């Protein structure tokens, strides 16, 4: 018999000031940045920051789940991150397995579904294997969707979509006239997902770094100087609370 593992509540999460009753973002996307600087500040190798960052991932998953966020998309590795030293890339590519080894049981117990966006086939075989196992194992869970952007690049995604659309037009599967924004979205990795309501980036950088360029067209942005390994439930909740105060106008009045 399996025991229900509760998502641990931090002190501040019990703070009555935090109200998740209304206007909770359906989809939160996060650019998890600052692992290298976190390590450098401590005189540690950069990879120590990546290792520490894994714990922050789970803290945010728990907070998202508690606040009833439905989709959490985490930018874990960009198509541009291949420009890093091989030793750092090799280290990062082992992290999904480590993360899932420790936390997959907790994800299962809490009904979390694991998915990815990005060029999955170009990942190392061992990374694909570990992630694919988690995807299969969690595929019927209907709680929080934990969506990792792994080897993700928005321009590549859009180029692939255009190529596929052209192919479908030449193959008479779709007509040029029927192409609209909704149909275009179906050719993206994020097919079936609502656009992010809230984008969070840690580490003080204020740029998108090729993340979800199409999907973030009308998202709310929230930035913090906190480096990713220091990210926790409180800071996540701060972002949610800030979002809850915002007025989204979509060009209207
Ligand atoms: C984010 O932290 C993690 C990845 C991009 C994989 P960084 O490694 O970019 O950390 P900084 O920005 O160098 O501090
Ligand atoms: C963006 O962070 C990619 C991820 C968080 C996975 P980077 O650290 O790679 O972005 P830049 O280089 O600062 O734009
Ligand atoms: Mg960075």
Coordinates of C-alpha atoms and ligand atoms in Angstrom, one line a residue:
X1 CA 0.0 0.0 0.0
X2 CA 1.4 3.4 -0.9
X3 CA 1.2 6.3 1.5
X4 CA 0.2 9.7 0.3
X5 CA 3.3 11.9 0.6
X6 CA 2.2 15.5 1.4
X7 CA 3.8 18.5 -0.3
X8 CA 5.6 20.1 2.6
X9 CA 4.4 23.5 3.6
X10 CA 6.9 26.2 4.5
X11 CA 6.2 28.6 7.3
X12 CA 5.5 31.5 5.0
X13 CA 3.1 29.4 2.9
X14 CA 0.9 29.2 5.9
X15 CA 1.0 33.0 6.1
X16 CA -2.7 34.1 5.9
X17 CA -1.7 37.0 3.6
X18 CA -1.2 34.5 0.9
X19 CA -4.5 33.9 -0.9
X20 CA -4.7 31.5 -3.7
X21 CA -8.4 31.7 -3.9
X22 CA -8.7 33.6 -7.2
X23 CA -6.9 34.7 -10.2
X24 CA -4.3 32.0 -9.9
X25 CA -2.3 31.7 -13.2
X26 CA -3.2 28.6 -15.1
X27 CA 0.3 28.3 -16.7
X28 CA 3.5 29.5 -15.1
X29 CA 6.7 29.4 -17.2
X30 CA 10.1 29.9 -15.5
X31 CA 13.6 30.7 -16.8
X32 CA 15.7 29.0 -14.1
X33 CA 18.8 31.2 -14.3
X34 CA 21.8 31.9 -12.0
X35 CA 23.1 28.5 -11.1
X36 CA 26.7 29.3 -12.3
X37 CA 26.8 32.6 -10.4
X38 CA 25.4 31.0 -7.3
X39 CA 28.3 28.5 -7.3
X40 CA 30.9 31.1 -8.2
X41 CA 29.9 33.3 -5.3
X42 CA 30.8 30.3 -3.1
X43 CA 34.0 29.5 -4.8
X44 CA 32.5 26.3 -6.1
X45 CA 32.6 24.9 -9.6
X46 CA 29.6 26.0 -11.8
X47 CA 28.1 22.5 -11.8
X48 CA 27.6 22.7 -8.0
X49 CA 25.0 25.4 -8.8
X50 CA 23.2 23.1 -11.2
X51 CA 23.1 20.3 -8.6
X52 CA 21.7 22.7 -6.0
X53 CA 19.2 24.0 -8.5
X54 CA 17.6 20.6 -8.7
X55 CA 16.3 21.1 -5.1
X56 CA 14.8 24.4 -6.1
X57 CA 12.9 22.7 -8.9
X58 CA 11.1 20.5 -6.5
X59 CA 10.3 23.4 -4.1
X60 CA 8.7 25.2 -7.0
X61 CA 6.8 22.1 -8.1
X62 CA 5.4 21.8 -4.6
X63 CA 4.4 25.5 -4.4
X64 CA 2.8 25.4 -7.9
X65 CA 0.9 22.3 -7.0
X66 CA -0.4 23.9 -3.7
X67 CA -1.4 27.1 -5.4
X68 CA -3.4 25.1 -8.0
X69 CA -1.3 26.1 -10.9
X70 CA -2.2 23.7 -13.7
X71 CA 0.9 23.9 -15.9
X72 CA 4.5 24.6 -14.9
X73 CA 7.0 25.0 -17.7
X74 CA 10.6 25.1 -16.6
X75 CA 13.4 26.1 -19.0
X76 CA 16.1 23.6 -18.2
X77 CA 18.3 23.6 -21.3
X78 CA 18.3 25.8 -24.3
X79 CA 19.4 25.1 -27.8
X80 CA 22.1 27.8 -27.2
X81 CA 23.4 26.0 -24.0
X82 CA 25.2 23.5 -26.3
X83 CA 27.8 26.4 -26.6
X84 CA 28.9 25.6 -23.0
X85 CA 32.0 23.4 -22.2
X86 CA 31.3 19.8 -22.8
X87 CA 32.0 18.9 -19.1
X88 CA 29.2 21.2 -18.0
X89 CA 26.8 19.9 -20.6
X90 CA 27.5 16.3 -19.6
X91 CA 26.8 17.2 -16.0
X92 CA 23.5 18.9 -16.8
X93 CA 22.4 16.0 -19.0
X94 CA 22.7 13.7 -16.0
X95 CA 20.5 15.9 -13.8
X96 CA 17.0 14.7 -15.1
X97 CA 17.9 11.2 -14.1
X98 CA 19.1 12.4 -10.6
X99 CA 16.0 14.5 -10.2
X100 CA 13.6 11.7 -11.1
X101 CA 15.5 9.1 -9.1
X102 CA 14.8 11.2 -6.0
X103 CA 11.5 12.8 -6.7
X104 CA 9.5 10.6 -9.1
X105 CA 7.8 8.7 -6.2
X106 CA 6.7 12.1 -4.8
X107 CA 5.5 13.3 -8.2
X108 CA 3.5 10.1 -8.6
X109 CA 1.9 10.4 -5.2
X110 CA 0.9 13.9 -6.0
X111 CA -0.6 13.1 -9.4
X112 CA 2.0 15.2 -11.3
X113 CA 2.4 14.5 -15.0
X114 CA 5.9 15.0 -16.5
X115 CA 6.3 16.2 -20.1
X116 CA 8.9 18.0 -22.2
X117 CA 9.1 20.5 -25.0
X118 CA 12.1 20.8 -27.2
X119 CA 14.2 18.7 -29.6
X120 CA 14.0 15.5 -27.5
X121 CA 15.6 13.2 -30.0
X122 CA 18.8 15.2 -30.0
X123 CA 19.4 14.7 -26.2
X124 CA 21.9 12.0 -25.1
X125 CA 20.3 8.6 -25.1
X126 CA 20.6 8.2 -21.3
X127 CA 18.8 11.5 -20.7
X128 CA 16.0 10.5 -23.1
X129 CA 15.7 7.2 -21.4
X130 CA 15.3 8.6 -17.9
X131 CA 12.9 11.3 -18.9
X132 CA 10.9 9.0 -21.2
X133 CA 10.5 6.6 -18.3
X134 CA 9.0 9.4 -16.2
X135 CA 6.7 10.5 -19.0
X136 CA 5.3 7.0 -19.4
X137 CA 5.0 6.4 -15.7
X138 CA 3.1 9.7 -15.1
X139 CA 1.1 9.9 -18.3
X140 CA -2.3 9.2 -16.7
X141 CA -1.8 11.6 -13.9
X142 CA -4.2 14.5 -14.2
X143 CA -2.8 16.9 -11.6
X144 CA -0.1 19.5 -12.2
X145 CA 1.6 19.2 -15.6
X146 CA 5.4 19.6 -15.0
X147 CA 6.7 20.5 -18.4
X148 CA 10.5 20.7 -18.9
X149 CA 11.9 22.7 -21.8
X150 CA 14.8 20.5 -22.6
X151 CA 16.9 21.3 -25.6
X152 CA 14.3 24.0 -26.4
X153 CA 14.7 27.0 -28.7
X154 CA 11.8 29.1 -29.7
X155 CA 13.2 30.1 -33.1
X156 CA 14.0 26.5 -34.0
X157 CA 10.5 25.6 -32.9
X158 CA 8.9 28.2 -35.1
X159 CA 11.1 27.3 -38.1
X160 CA 10.1 23.6 -37.7
X161 CA 6.5 24.6 -37.5
X162 CA 6.8 26.6 -40.7
X163 CA 8.5 23.7 -42.5
X164 CA 5.8 21.3 -41.4
X165 CA 3.1 23.6 -42.5
X166 CA 4.7 24.0 -45.9
X167 CA 4.9 20.3 -46.1
X168 CA 1.3 19.9 -45.2
X169 CA 0.2 22.5 -47.7
X170 CA 2.2 20.8 -50.5
X171 CA 0.8 17.5 -49.5
X172 CA -2.7 18.9 -49.6
X173 CA -3.3 18.2 -46.0
X174 CA -4.1 21.8 -45.2
X175 CA -4.9 24.8 -47.3
X176 CA -3.1 28.1 -47.1
X177 CA -6.5 29.8 -46.5
X178 CA -7.2 27.7 -43.5
X179 CA -3.9 28.8 -41.8
X180 CA -4.5 31.1 -38.8
X181 CA -2.9 31.7 -35.4
X182 CA -4.8 28.9 -33.8
X183 CA -3.7 26.4 -36.4
X184 CA -0.1 27.7 -36.3
X185 CA -0.1 27.0 -32.6
X186 CA -0.9 23.4 -33.2
X187 CA 2.5 23.0 -35.0
X188 CA 4.4 24.1 -31.9
X189 CA 5.8 21.9 -29.1
X190 CA 3.2 23.5 -26.9
X191 CA 0.2 22.2 -28.9
X192 CA -2.7 21.6 -26.5
X193 CA -1.3 23.9 -23.7
X194 CA -2.7 27.3 -22.9
X195 CA -0.1 30.1 -23.3
X196 CA 1.8 31.0 -20.1
X197 CA 0.0 33.5 -17.9
X198 CA 3.1 34.3 -16.0
X199 CA 6.7 34.2 -16.9
X200 CA 9.3 34.3 -14.0
X201 CA 13.0 34.7 -14.6
X202 CA 15.5 34.5 -11.7
X203 CA 19.1 35.9 -11.5
X204 CA 18.3 39.5 -12.4
X205 CA 18.6 39.0 -16.2
X206 CA 15.7 40.6 -18.1
X207 CA 15.6 38.8 -21.4
X208 CA 13.8 35.8 -23.0
X209 CA 16.9 33.9 -24.2
X210 CA 14.9 32.3 -27.0
X211 CA 12.1 31.0 -24.7
X212 CA 8.5 30.7 -25.9
X213 CA 8.6 33.8 -28.2
X214 CA 5.2 33.0 -29.7
X215 CA 3.5 31.8 -26.6
X216 CA 4.6 34.7 -24.3
X217 CA 3.0 37.3 -26.5
X218 CA 0.5 38.4 -23.8
X219 CA 2.1 36.9 -20.6
X220 CA 2.8 38.9 -17.5
X221 CA 6.5 39.0 -16.6
X222 CA 8.1 38.9 -13.1
X223 CA 11.8 39.2 -12.4
X224 CA 13.8 38.6 -9.3
X225 CA 17.5 39.0 -8.5
X226 CA 17.4 35.7 -6.6
X227 CA 19.7 33.1 -8.1
X228 CA 17.9 29.9 -9.1
X229 CA 19.4 27.6 -6.3
X230 CA 18.0 30.1 -3.8
X231 CA 14.5 30.0 -5.3
X232 CA 11.9 28.6 -2.9
X233 CA 8.1 28.4 -2.2
X234 CA 8.0 32.0 -0.7
X235 CA 9.6 33.6 -3.7
X236 CA 7.3 31.7 -6.0
X237 CA 4.3 32.7 -4.0
X238 CA 5.5 36.3 -4.1
X239 CA 5.4 36.1 -7.9
X240 CA 1.9 34.6 -7.8
X241 CA 0.6 37.3 -5.5
X242 CA 2.1 40.0 -7.7
X243 CA 0.4 38.4 -10.7
X244 CA -2.9 38.4 -8.8
X245 CA -2.8 42.2 -8.6
X246 CA -2.3 42.7 -12.3
X247 CA -4.9 43.8 -14.8
X248 CA -4.5 42.1 -18.2
X249 CA -6.0 44.2 -20.9
X250 CA -5.0 42.4 -24.1
X251 CA -5.1 45.7 -26.0
X252 CA -8.6 46.6 -24.7
X253 CA -9.4 49.3 -22.1
Ligands
LIG1 C1 20.8 28.3 -15.5 O1 21.9 28.8 -14.8 C2 20.9 26.9 -15.9 C3 21.1 26.6 -17.3 C4 21.2 27.5 -18.3 C5 21.2 25.2 -17.7 P1 23.2 29.2 -15.5 O2 24.1 28.1 -15.7 O3 22.9 30.0 -16.8 O4 23.8 30.2 -14.5 P2 24.5 31.6 -14.7 O5 23.6 32.5 -15.5 O6 25.8 31.4 -15.5 O7 24.8 32.2 -13.4
LIG2 C1 18.5 30.6 -20.4 O1 19.5 30.9 -19.5 C2 18.3 29.1 -20.5 C3 17.9 28.3 -19.4 C4 17.6 28.8 -18.2 C5 17.9 26.9 -19.5 P1 21.0 31.2 -20.1 O2 21.8 31.5 -18.9 O3 21.4 30.2 -21.0 O4 20.6 32.5 -20.9 P2 21.6 33.7 -21.3 O5 22.8 33.1 -22.0 O6 21.9 34.5 -20.1 O7 20.8 34.6 -22.3
LIG3 MG1 22.5 31.9 -17.2

